[in-house]
mmCIF file of C-alpha atoms and ligand atoms in Angstrom:
data_model
loop_
_atom_site.group_PDB
_atom_site.id
_atom_site.type_symbol
_atom_site.label_atom_id
_atom_site.label_comp_id
_atom_site.label_asym_id
_atom_site.label_seq_id
_atom_site.Cartn_x
_atom_site.Cartn_y
_atom_site.Cartn_z
ATOM 1 C CA MET A 1 184.909 147.516 8.124
ATOM 2 C CA LYS A 2 184.803 143.804 9.699
ATOM 3 C CA GLU A 3 187.235 141.475 9.365
ATOM 4 C CA LEU A 4 187.142 137.718 10.149
ATOM 5 C CA ASN A 5 190.531 135.565 9.889
ATOM 6 C CA LEU A 6 190.082 131.773 9.748
ATOM 7 C CA THR A 7 191.961 128.432 8.990
ATOM 8 C CA ARG A 8 191.835 127.736 5.142
ATOM 9 C CA PRO A 9 188.839 125.920 4.389
ATOM 10 C CA ASP A 10 188.013 122.491 2.421
ATOM 11 C CA ASP A 11 185.144 121.478 0.542
ATOM 12 C CA TRP A 12 184.107 117.732 1.704
ATOM 13 C CA HIS A 13 181.816 117.280 -1.558
ATOM 14 C CA LEU A 14 182.676 118.756 -5.020
ATOM 15 C CA HIS A 15 181.942 117.910 -8.793
ATOM 16 C CA LEU A 16 184.934 119.170 -10.863
ATOM 17 C CA ARG A 17 184.046 116.890 -13.852
ATOM 18 C CA ASP A 18 186.660 116.565 -16.601
ATOM 19 C CA ASP A 19 187.893 118.006 -19.604
ATOM 20 C CA VAL A 20 186.607 121.511 -20.766
ATOM 21 C CA VAL A 21 184.449 121.749 -17.546
ATOM 22 C CA LEU A 22 187.390 120.556 -15.173
ATOM 23 C CA ASP A 23 189.538 123.558 -16.492
ATOM 24 C CA SER A 24 186.594 126.201 -16.654
ATOM 25 C CA VAL A 25 185.824 125.503 -12.925
ATOM 26 C CA LEU A 26 188.586 124.359 -10.982
ATOM 27 C CA GLU A 27 190.049 127.847 -10.368
ATOM 28 C CA ALA A 28 186.936 128.998 -8.582
ATOM 29 C CA THR A 29 187.422 126.196 -6.013
ATOM 30 C CA ALA A 30 191.266 126.088 -6.179
ATOM 31 C CA THR A 31 191.336 129.734 -5.114
ATOM 32 C CA ASP A 32 189.259 129.577 -1.831
ATOM 33 C CA PHE A 33 189.880 125.719 -1.080
ATOM 34 C CA SER A 34 193.051 123.727 0.078
ATOM 35 C CA ARG A 35 191.410 120.442 -0.598
ATOM 36 C CA ALA A 36 188.253 118.880 -2.053
ATOM 37 C CA ILE A 37 186.594 115.442 -1.768
ATOM 38 C CA VAL A 38 186.102 115.218 -5.321
ATOM 39 C CA MET A 39 182.908 113.059 -6.620
ATOM 40 C CA PRO A 40 183.321 110.091 -8.777
ATOM 41 C CA ASN A 41 180.036 110.455 -11.000
ATOM 42 C CA LEU A 42 181.740 111.140 -14.447
ATOM 43 C CA VAL A 43 180.829 109.017 -17.635
ATOM 44 C CA PRO A 44 181.963 106.575 -17.281
ATOM 45 C CA PRO A 45 182.273 106.654 -13.316
ATOM 46 C CA VAL A 46 185.712 106.561 -11.118
ATOM 47 C CA LEU A 47 185.509 102.789 -10.486
ATOM 48 C CA THR A 48 188.907 101.604 -9.585
ATOM 49 C CA GLN A 49 192.118 102.579 -8.220
ATOM 50 C CA LYS A 50 193.671 103.049 -11.732
ATOM 51 C CA ASP A 51 190.626 105.426 -12.594
ATOM 52 C CA ALA A 52 191.181 107.445 -9.484
ATOM 53 C CA GLU A 53 194.870 107.821 -10.069
ATOM 54 C CA GLN A 54 194.413 108.818 -13.350
ATOM 55 C CA TYR A 55 191.594 111.228 -12.679
ATOM 56 C CA ARG A 56 193.847 112.700 -9.830
ATOM 57 C CA ASP A 57 196.537 113.284 -12.322
ATOM 58 C CA ARG A 58 194.253 115.134 -14.775
ATOM 59 C CA ILE A 59 193.061 117.355 -12.048
ATOM 60 C CA LYS A 60 196.691 118.076 -10.931
ATOM 61 C CA GLN A 61 197.611 118.669 -14.543
ATOM 62 C CA SER A 62 194.804 121.176 -14.727
ATOM 63 C CA CYS A 63 196.067 122.843 -11.694
ATOM 64 C CA GLN A 64 199.342 123.572 -13.154
ATOM 65 C CA ARG A 65 197.773 126.627 -14.978
ATOM 66 C CA LEU A 66 196.771 128.436 -11.556
ATOM 67 C CA SER A 67 199.196 130.427 -9.602
ATOM 68 C CA GLY A 68 199.541 130.956 -5.991
ATOM 69 C CA ALA A 69 198.047 128.996 -3.283
ATOM 70 C CA ALA A 70 195.465 127.607 -6.240
ATOM 71 C CA ALA A 71 198.154 125.797 -7.859
ATOM 72 C CA GLU A 72 198.440 123.898 -4.522
ATOM 73 C CA PHE A 73 195.229 122.574 -4.644
ATOM 74 C CA GLU A 74 195.018 118.894 -3.181
ATOM 75 C CA PRO A 75 192.253 116.720 -4.984
ATOM 76 C CA LEU A 76 190.837 113.929 -2.402
ATOM 77 C CA MET A 77 189.640 111.405 -4.544
ATOM 78 C CA THR A 78 186.781 108.916 -4.218
ATOM 79 C CA LEU A 79 185.475 105.562 -5.780
ATOM 80 C CA TYR A 80 182.133 105.219 -7.243
ATOM 81 C CA LEU A 81 180.644 102.180 -5.464
ATOM 82 C CA THR A 82 178.749 99.248 -7.554
ATOM 83 C CA GLU A 83 177.522 95.966 -7.181
ATOM 84 C CA ALA A 84 180.865 94.664 -8.756
ATOM 85 C CA THR A 85 183.158 96.937 -6.853
ATOM 86 C CA ASP A 86 186.192 94.734 -5.887
ATOM 87 C CA ALA A 87 186.871 95.198 -2.332
ATOM 88 C CA ASN A 88 190.724 94.073 -2.542
ATOM 89 C CA ASP A 89 191.336 96.980 -5.173
ATOM 90 C CA LEU A 90 189.455 99.613 -2.889
ATOM 91 C CA VAL A 91 191.401 98.904 0.297
ATOM 92 C CA SER A 92 194.240 99.022 -1.753
ATOM 93 C CA ALA A 93 193.565 102.191 -3.188
ATOM 94 C CA HIS A 94 192.863 103.560 0.324
ATOM 95 C CA GLN A 95 195.920 102.230 1.779
ATOM 96 C CA ALA A 96 198.254 103.692 -0.965
ATOM 97 C CA GLY A 97 196.816 107.025 -0.172
ATOM 98 C CA VAL A 98 195.035 107.341 -3.677
ATOM 99 C CA ILE A 99 191.338 107.544 -2.030
ATOM 100 C CA GLN A 100 189.863 109.023 0.941
ATOM 101 C CA ALA A 101 186.463 107.817 0.701
ATOM 102 C CA VAL A 102 183.739 105.785 -1.323
ATOM 103 C CA LYS A 103 180.576 107.276 -2.682
ATOM 104 C CA LEU A 104 177.283 105.382 -2.822
ATOM 105 C CA TYR A 105 174.645 106.701 -5.303
ATOM 106 C CA PRO A 106 171.617 104.551 -5.264
ATOM 107 C CA ALA A 107 171.015 103.720 -8.824
ATOM 108 C CA GLY A 108 168.923 106.549 -10.653
ATOM 109 C CA ALA A 109 169.039 109.047 -7.475
ATOM 110 C CA THR A 110 170.669 111.841 -9.332
ATOM 111 C CA THR A 111 173.037 112.967 -12.234
ATOM 112 C CA ASN A 112 175.245 109.978 -13.614
ATOM 113 C CA SER A 113 174.144 107.578 -10.922
ATOM 114 C CA ALA A 114 173.090 104.692 -13.491
ATOM 115 C CA SER A 115 175.917 102.582 -12.195
ATOM 116 C CA GLY A 116 175.160 103.079 -8.636
ATOM 117 C CA VAL A 117 173.842 100.475 -6.281
ATOM 118 C CA GLN A 118 170.208 98.754 -6.900
ATOM 119 C CA ASP A 119 170.363 96.283 -4.228
ATOM 120 C CA ILE A 120 172.093 97.331 -0.963
ATOM 121 C CA LYS A 121 172.507 93.978 0.446
ATOM 122 C CA LYS A 122 174.728 93.374 -2.632
ATOM 123 C CA VAL A 123 177.437 95.796 -1.333
ATOM 124 C CA TYR A 124 177.541 94.698 2.276
ATOM 125 C CA PRO A 125 180.352 92.712 1.942
ATOM 126 C CA VAL A 126 182.427 95.817 0.437
ATOM 127 C CA LEU A 127 181.040 97.856 3.325
ATOM 128 C CA GLU A 128 182.312 95.058 5.713
ATOM 129 C CA ALA A 129 185.785 95.401 4.175
ATOM 130 C CA MET A 130 185.314 99.222 4.487
ATOM 131 C CA GLN A 131 184.866 99.071 8.141
ATOM 132 C CA LYS A 132 187.715 96.999 8.766
ATOM 133 C CA ALA A 133 190.054 99.154 6.659
ATOM 134 C CA ASP A 134 188.456 102.282 8.348
ATOM 135 C CA VAL A 135 187.514 103.875 4.685
ATOM 136 C CA VAL A 136 184.915 106.617 4.704
ATOM 137 C CA LEU A 137 181.615 105.807 3.046
ATOM 138 C CA CYS A 138 179.949 108.954 1.598
ATOM 139 C CA MET A 139 176.185 108.646 0.717
ATOM 140 C CA HIS A 140 173.731 110.132 -1.482
ATOM 141 C CA GLY A 141 170.690 109.628 0.887
ATOM 142 C CA GLU A 142 167.663 109.374 -1.115
ATOM 143 C CA VAL A 143 165.780 106.276 -1.970
ATOM 144 C CA THR A 144 164.705 105.832 -5.582
ATOM 145 C CA ASP A 145 161.454 104.021 -5.066
ATOM 146 C CA PRO A 146 158.931 105.872 -7.650
ATOM 147 C CA GLU A 147 156.295 105.409 -4.763
ATOM 148 C CA ILE A 148 158.197 107.874 -2.859
ATOM 149 C CA ASP A 149 157.395 111.460 -3.138
ATOM 150 C CA ILE A 150 160.720 113.380 -4.131
ATOM 151 C CA PHE A 151 160.404 115.622 -0.869
ATOM 152 C CA ASP A 152 160.362 112.604 1.265
ATOM 153 C CA ARG A 153 163.154 110.649 -0.281
ATOM 154 C CA GLU A 154 165.741 111.611 2.260
ATOM 155 C CA ALA A 155 163.699 110.870 5.446
ATOM 156 C CA VAL A 156 162.696 107.440 3.753
ATOM 157 C CA PHE A 157 166.378 106.623 2.830
ATOM 158 C CA ILE A 158 167.334 107.180 6.738
ATOM 159 C CA GLU A 159 164.895 104.771 7.850
ATOM 160 C CA ARG A 160 165.279 101.994 5.059
ATOM 161 C CA VAL A 161 168.958 102.126 4.201
ATOM 162 C CA LEU A 162 171.081 104.195 6.593
ATOM 163 C CA THR A 163 169.550 102.798 9.867
ATOM 164 C CA PRO A 164 170.127 99.127 8.937
ATOM 165 C CA ILE A 165 173.619 99.942 7.572
ATOM 166 C CA ARG A 166 174.613 101.634 10.838
ATOM 167 C CA LYS A 167 173.235 98.602 12.837
ATOM 168 C CA ALA A 168 175.385 96.092 10.655
ATOM 169 C CA PHE A 169 178.516 98.117 10.679
ATOM 170 C CA PRO A 170 178.603 100.318 13.753
ATOM 171 C CA GLU A 171 182.132 101.486 13.218
ATOM 172 C CA LEU A 172 182.000 101.972 9.600
ATOM 173 C CA ARG A 173 182.495 106.041 9.064
ATOM 174 C CA ILE A 174 179.796 107.359 7.213
ATOM 175 C CA VAL A 175 178.886 111.009 5.828
ATOM 176 C CA LEU A 176 175.497 111.691 4.768
ATOM 177 C CA GLU A 177 175.928 114.112 2.361
ATOM 178 C CA HIS A 178 174.167 117.271 1.234
ATOM 179 C CA VAL A 179 171.417 116.953 3.830
ATOM 180 C CA THR A 180 168.266 119.080 3.069
ATOM 181 C CA THR A 181 165.886 118.138 5.986
ATOM 182 C CA ALA A 182 165.607 118.407 9.778
ATOM 183 C CA ASP A 183 165.015 114.618 9.654
ATOM 184 C CA GLY A 184 168.533 114.355 8.351
ATOM 185 C CA VAL A 185 170.427 116.480 10.894
ATOM 186 C CA ASN A 186 168.389 115.422 13.597
ATOM 187 C CA TYR A 187 169.338 111.785 12.622
ATOM 188 C CA VAL A 188 173.077 112.724 12.440
ATOM 189 C CA GLN A 189 172.940 114.631 15.808
ATOM 190 C CA SER A 190 171.423 111.666 17.546
ATOM 191 C CA GLN A 191 174.283 109.314 16.224
ATOM 192 C CA ASP A 192 177.876 108.798 17.491
ATOM 193 C CA ARG A 193 181.021 110.077 15.858
ATOM 194 C CA TYR A 194 180.796 107.722 13.387
ATOM 195 C CA GLN A 195 178.197 109.580 11.403
ATOM 196 C CA ALA A 196 178.669 112.769 10.180
ATOM 197 C CA CYS A 197 176.778 115.005 7.360
ATOM 198 C CA THR A 198 177.858 117.846 4.816
ATOM 199 C CA LEU A 199 175.618 120.904 3.956
ATOM 200 C CA THR A 200 175.536 122.950 0.761
ATOM 201 C CA PRO A 201 175.567 126.733 1.098
ATOM 202 C CA HIS A 202 172.495 126.911 -1.296
ATOM 203 C CA HIS A 203 170.460 124.578 1.237
ATOM 204 C CA LEU A 204 171.109 127.161 3.613
ATOM 205 C CA VAL A 205 170.087 130.278 1.923
ATOM 206 C CA ILE A 206 166.996 129.250 -0.255
ATOM 207 C CA ASN A 207 163.875 126.783 0.031
ATOM 208 C CA ARG A 208 161.713 125.524 -2.238
ATOM 209 C CA ASN A 209 159.637 128.811 -2.521
ATOM 210 C CA HIS A 210 162.768 130.480 -4.078
ATOM 211 C CA MET A 211 162.904 128.016 -6.942
ATOM 212 C CA LEU A 212 159.139 127.926 -7.624
ATOM 213 C CA VAL A 213 157.379 130.974 -6.718
ATOM 214 C CA GLY A 214 156.657 133.725 -9.635
ATOM 215 C CA GLY A 215 158.417 131.518 -12.095
ATOM 216 C CA ILE A 216 160.489 128.301 -12.079
ATOM 217 C CA ARG A 217 164.166 129.078 -11.576
ATOM 218 C CA PRO A 218 166.130 126.182 -13.033
ATOM 219 C CA HIS A 219 169.518 127.236 -11.686
ATOM 220 C CA TYR A 220 167.838 126.449 -8.315
ATOM 221 C CA TYR A 221 167.100 123.002 -9.184
ATOM 222 C CA CYS A 222 169.462 120.389 -7.295
ATOM 223 C CA LEU A 223 169.276 117.190 -5.912
ATOM 224 C CA PRO A 224 168.375 116.256 -3.234
ATOM 225 C CA ILE A 225 165.655 118.970 -4.056
ATOM 226 C CA LEU A 226 165.267 122.154 -1.893
ATOM 227 C CA LYS A 227 162.713 121.734 0.764
ATOM 228 C CA ARG A 228 160.303 123.711 2.670
ATOM 229 C CA ARG A 229 161.459 127.002 4.914
ATOM 230 C CA GLU A 230 161.299 125.090 8.236
ATOM 231 C CA HIS A 231 163.932 122.503 6.779
ATOM 232 C CA GLN A 232 166.351 125.380 5.717
ATOM 233 C CA GLU A 233 166.237 126.666 9.351
ATOM 234 C CA ALA A 234 166.936 123.343 10.788
ATOM 235 C CA LEU A 235 170.057 123.019 8.563
ATOM 236 C CA VAL A 236 170.995 126.881 9.202
ATOM 237 C CA LYS A 237 170.722 125.725 13.386
ATOM 238 C CA ALA A 238 172.835 122.593 12.653
ATOM 239 C CA ALA A 239 175.533 124.398 10.369
ATOM 240 C CA THR A 240 175.937 127.139 12.824
ATOM 241 C CA SER A 241 175.998 124.905 15.945
ATOM 242 C CA GLY A 242 179.402 123.858 15.926
ATOM 243 C CA ASP A 243 178.824 120.217 16.159
ATOM 244 C CA ALA A 244 181.887 118.367 15.053
ATOM 245 C CA ARG A 245 179.769 116.129 13.121
ATOM 246 C CA ILE A 246 178.393 118.854 10.343
ATOM 247 C CA PHE A 247 180.762 120.454 8.206
ATOM 248 C CA LEU A 248 180.894 121.962 4.416
ATOM 249 C CA GLY A 249 180.263 120.261 1.254
ATOM 250 C CA THR A 250 179.532 122.830 -1.332
ATOM 251 C CA ASP A 251 178.149 120.231 -4.016
ATOM 252 C CA SER A 252 179.042 122.633 -6.507
ATOM 253 C CA ALA A 253 177.859 120.982 -9.517
ATOM 254 C CA PRO A 254 178.369 122.632 -13.135
ATOM 255 C CA HIS A 255 176.103 122.035 -15.955
ATOM 256 C CA VAL A 256 176.498 124.223 -19.055
ATOM 257 C CA THR A 257 173.613 126.707 -18.942
ATOM 258 C CA HIS A 258 171.468 125.362 -21.787
ATOM 259 C CA THR A 259 171.247 121.972 -20.109
ATOM 260 C CA LYS A 260 169.777 123.566 -16.993
ATOM 261 C CA GLU A 261 167.586 126.185 -19.029
ATOM 262 C CA ASN A 262 165.760 123.376 -20.838
ATOM 263 C CA ALA A 263 162.206 121.315 -20.871
ATOM 264 C CA CYS A 264 163.892 118.826 -18.960
ATOM 265 C CA GLY A 265 167.014 120.650 -17.044
ATOM 266 C CA CYS A 266 169.948 118.695 -15.375
ATOM 267 C CA ALA A 267 170.322 118.985 -11.361
ATOM 268 C CA GLY A 268 173.066 120.824 -9.581
ATOM 269 C CA VAL A 269 173.905 124.433 -8.651
ATOM 270 C CA PHE A 270 177.369 125.632 -9.523
ATOM 271 C CA ASN A 271 178.364 127.936 -6.268
ATOM 272 C CA ALA A 272 182.271 127.341 -6.008
ATOM 273 C CA LEU A 273 182.899 130.964 -6.785
ATOM 274 C CA ASN A 274 180.826 132.365 -3.954
ATOM 275 C CA THR A 275 180.315 129.830 -1.237
ATOM 276 C CA MET A 276 182.528 131.804 1.646
ATOM 277 C CA SER A 277 180.671 134.979 0.984
ATOM 278 C CA VAL A 278 177.217 133.236 0.954
ATOM 279 C CA LEU A 279 178.236 131.381 4.253
ATOM 280 C CA ALA A 280 179.861 134.460 5.921
ATOM 281 C CA SER A 281 176.366 136.021 5.252
ATOM 282 C CA VAL A 282 174.426 132.955 6.842
ATOM 283 C CA PHE A 283 176.563 132.595 9.872
ATOM 284 C CA GLU A 284 176.383 136.565 10.407
ATOM 285 C CA ALA A 285 172.785 136.446 10.128
ATOM 286 C CA ALA A 286 172.545 133.895 12.574
ATOM 287 C CA ASN A 287 175.001 135.641 15.026
ATOM 288 C CA ALA A 288 177.437 132.568 14.714
ATOM 289 C CA LEU A 289 180.446 133.961 12.758
ATOM 290 C CA ASP A 290 182.744 132.373 15.621
ATOM 291 C CA LYS A 291 181.299 129.004 14.543
ATOM 292 C CA LEU A 292 182.085 129.486 10.563
ATOM 293 C CA GLU A 293 185.719 128.148 11.021
ATOM 294 C CA ALA A 294 184.562 124.756 12.755
ATOM 295 C CA PHE A 295 182.163 124.294 9.678
ATOM 296 C CA THR A 296 184.376 124.981 6.968
ATOM 297 C CA SER A 297 187.885 124.256 8.037
ATOM 298 C CA LEU A 298 188.101 122.350 11.333
ATOM 299 C CA ASN A 299 185.185 119.452 11.596
ATOM 300 C CA GLY A 300 186.006 117.935 8.086
ATOM 301 C CA PRO A 301 189.862 117.163 8.678
ATOM 302 C CA ALA A 302 188.814 115.926 12.108
ATOM 303 C CA PHE A 303 186.205 113.382 10.724
ATOM 304 C CA TYR A 304 188.583 112.257 7.956
ATOM 305 C CA GLY A 305 191.438 112.065 10.317
ATOM 306 C CA LEU A 306 193.483 114.575 8.349
ATOM 307 C CA PRO A 307 195.688 117.541 9.245
ATOM 308 C CA VAL A 308 193.788 120.834 9.610
ATOM 309 C CA ASN A 309 195.310 123.310 6.920
ATOM 310 C CA SER A 310 198.197 125.465 8.185
ATOM 311 C CA ALA A 311 197.184 128.546 5.747
ATOM 312 C CA LYS A 312 194.856 131.065 6.659
ATOM 313 C CA MET A 313 192.165 132.905 4.952
ATOM 314 C CA THR A 314 190.632 136.762 5.680
ATOM 315 C CA LEU A 315 187.243 137.550 4.803
ATOM 316 C CA ARG A 316 186.191 141.114 5.006
ATOM 317 C CA LYS A 317 182.770 142.774 5.070
ATOM 318 C CA GLN A 318 182.501 145.798 2.690
ATOM 319 C CA ASP A 319 179.355 148.301 2.364
ATOM 320 C CA GLU A 320 178.860 147.929 -1.425
ATOM 321 C CA PRO A 321 177.716 144.346 -2.492
ATOM 322 C CA VAL A 322 180.279 142.226 -3.964
ATOM 323 C CA VAL A 323 179.721 141.700 -7.368
ATOM 324 C CA PHE A 324 180.419 138.040 -8.828
ATOM 325 C CA PRO A 325 180.368 137.404 -12.590
ATOM 326 C CA GLN A 326 176.922 135.662 -13.448
ATOM 327 C CA THR A 327 178.384 133.169 -15.752
ATOM 328 C CA LEU A 328 181.801 131.554 -16.244
ATOM 329 C CA PRO A 329 182.937 130.605 -19.859
ATOM 330 C CA CYS A 330 183.135 126.906 -20.378
ATOM 331 C CA GLY A 331 184.504 126.311 -24.119
ATOM 332 C CA ASP A 332 181.636 127.876 -26.525
ATOM 333 C CA GLU A 333 179.037 127.744 -23.647
ATOM 334 C CA THR A 334 178.872 129.162 -20.355
ATOM 335 C CA LEU A 335 178.207 127.894 -16.659
ATOM 336 C CA THR A 336 175.698 130.099 -14.482
ATOM 337 C CA VAL A 337 177.020 131.021 -11.419
ATOM 338 C CA PHE A 338 174.760 130.464 -8.279
ATOM 339 C CA ASP A 339 172.807 133.691 -7.519
ATOM 340 C CA PRO A 340 171.790 133.430 -3.762
ATOM 341 C CA GLY A 341 168.991 136.326 -4.505
ATOM 342 C CA MET A 342 170.533 138.655 -1.712
ATOM 343 C CA PRO A 343 173.471 141.141 -1.794
ATOM 344 C CA LEU A 344 176.533 139.712 -0.375
ATOM 345 C CA HIS A 345 178.982 141.787 1.583
ATOM 346 C CA TRP A 346 181.545 139.385 2.566
ATOM 347 C CA HIS A 347 184.480 138.529 0.298
ATOM 348 C CA VAL A 348 187.378 136.794 0.549
ATOM 349 C CA ALA A 349 190.295 139.179 1.001
ATOM 350 C CA LYS A 350 193.227 136.834 1.255
ATOM 351 C CA SER A 351 194.024 133.305 1.378
ATOM 352 C CA ALA A 352 197.269 131.871 1.202
ATOM 353 C CA HIS A 353 199.289 128.897 1.738
HETATM 354 C C1 LIG B 1 175.000 116.574 -8.942
HETATM 355 C C2 LIG B 1 175.744 116.409 -10.147
HETATM 356 O O1 LIG B 1 175.317 117.196 -11.117
HETATM 357 O O2 LIG B 1 176.694 115.435 -10.366
HETATM 358 N N1 LIG B 1 173.866 117.158 -8.948
HETATM 359 C C3 LIG B 1 172.871 117.686 -7.923
HETATM 360 O O3 LIG B 1 171.997 118.098 -8.225
HETATM 361 N N2 LIG B 1 173.673 117.786 -6.670
HETATM 362 C C4 LIG B 1 174.871 115.138 -8.389
HETATM 363 C C5 LIG B 1 174.677 114.993 -6.872
HETATM 364 O O4 LIG B 1 175.394 115.255 -5.669
HETATM 365 O O5 LIG B 1 173.763 114.700 -6.463
HETATM 366 ZN ZN1 LIG B 2 176.893 115.969 -5.452
#
């Protein structure tokens, strides 16, 4: 039997939603992760310090039902950036310790992004204030120009939006989230310590063929969309490189099953339950299990200027494939759990505060 001990991980990009979905999904994350950067794309979005405080309190309230380490889960809150964001409120939310980051959604780029930014220049004064107050900017890195093919939207975003922002605000700490292309990781690796990125477990194990060959698999549909295999390989190389600017953001994004198995299905993969198993498989296959801890537990806190967790986690490899539930109940509905399409042999054996 093989065992791997590591510092308990964090998730640097997570959707917890609210109400019944929050209550259904929180345990999966809180069982394996000490902290998570919680996305603000609720309906209506988390716009102000007050909204963030109230959402944080609802998450903490939901945590109280959990036991052991899970009950100690710490949500790291974010604000949803709009052209009407009040820089003073944002900076005060950060200084009060209510938020860790601000999220940029280009309007229309993804789920619940309608209130996002249309004209990036309009938020430059807010970015200026964020640079000064050292608030991290998380970005959904895709342009929404209908002329640009969906598979090219990340690369074009880097050229048209990110590069000018980096030039104008060289000391603004930026996380390019859920990077899906070689262009994305190459860009980040060519930059300085102010530029980081997150990678999801699903973009490391599947590519667009898995989603589209032999039938369309709606549970693999997410944004940014899965790319070709060469990009997947570049992401694995980056994740397993140990580079301090690259860390885990699961982008676990629950949508009830019928809204995904639909003529117009929602984007998002619900992977919180088996992320650590999937990652251990990916890192083992790349002969890089020694780099897993940096990716899941060390690089993220270093970038965000937060302490590394003192708690540990043990991953264990077994001969028989580990069985995860295919769905979780969610009120009267279900949430379909990410199926990586391969047997998983690693499981979380122990995790404690
Ligand atoms: C996310 C969601 O459902 O909120 N969906 C997704 O496909 N990743 C939004 C996002 O992160 O783009
Ligand atoms: Zn997301």
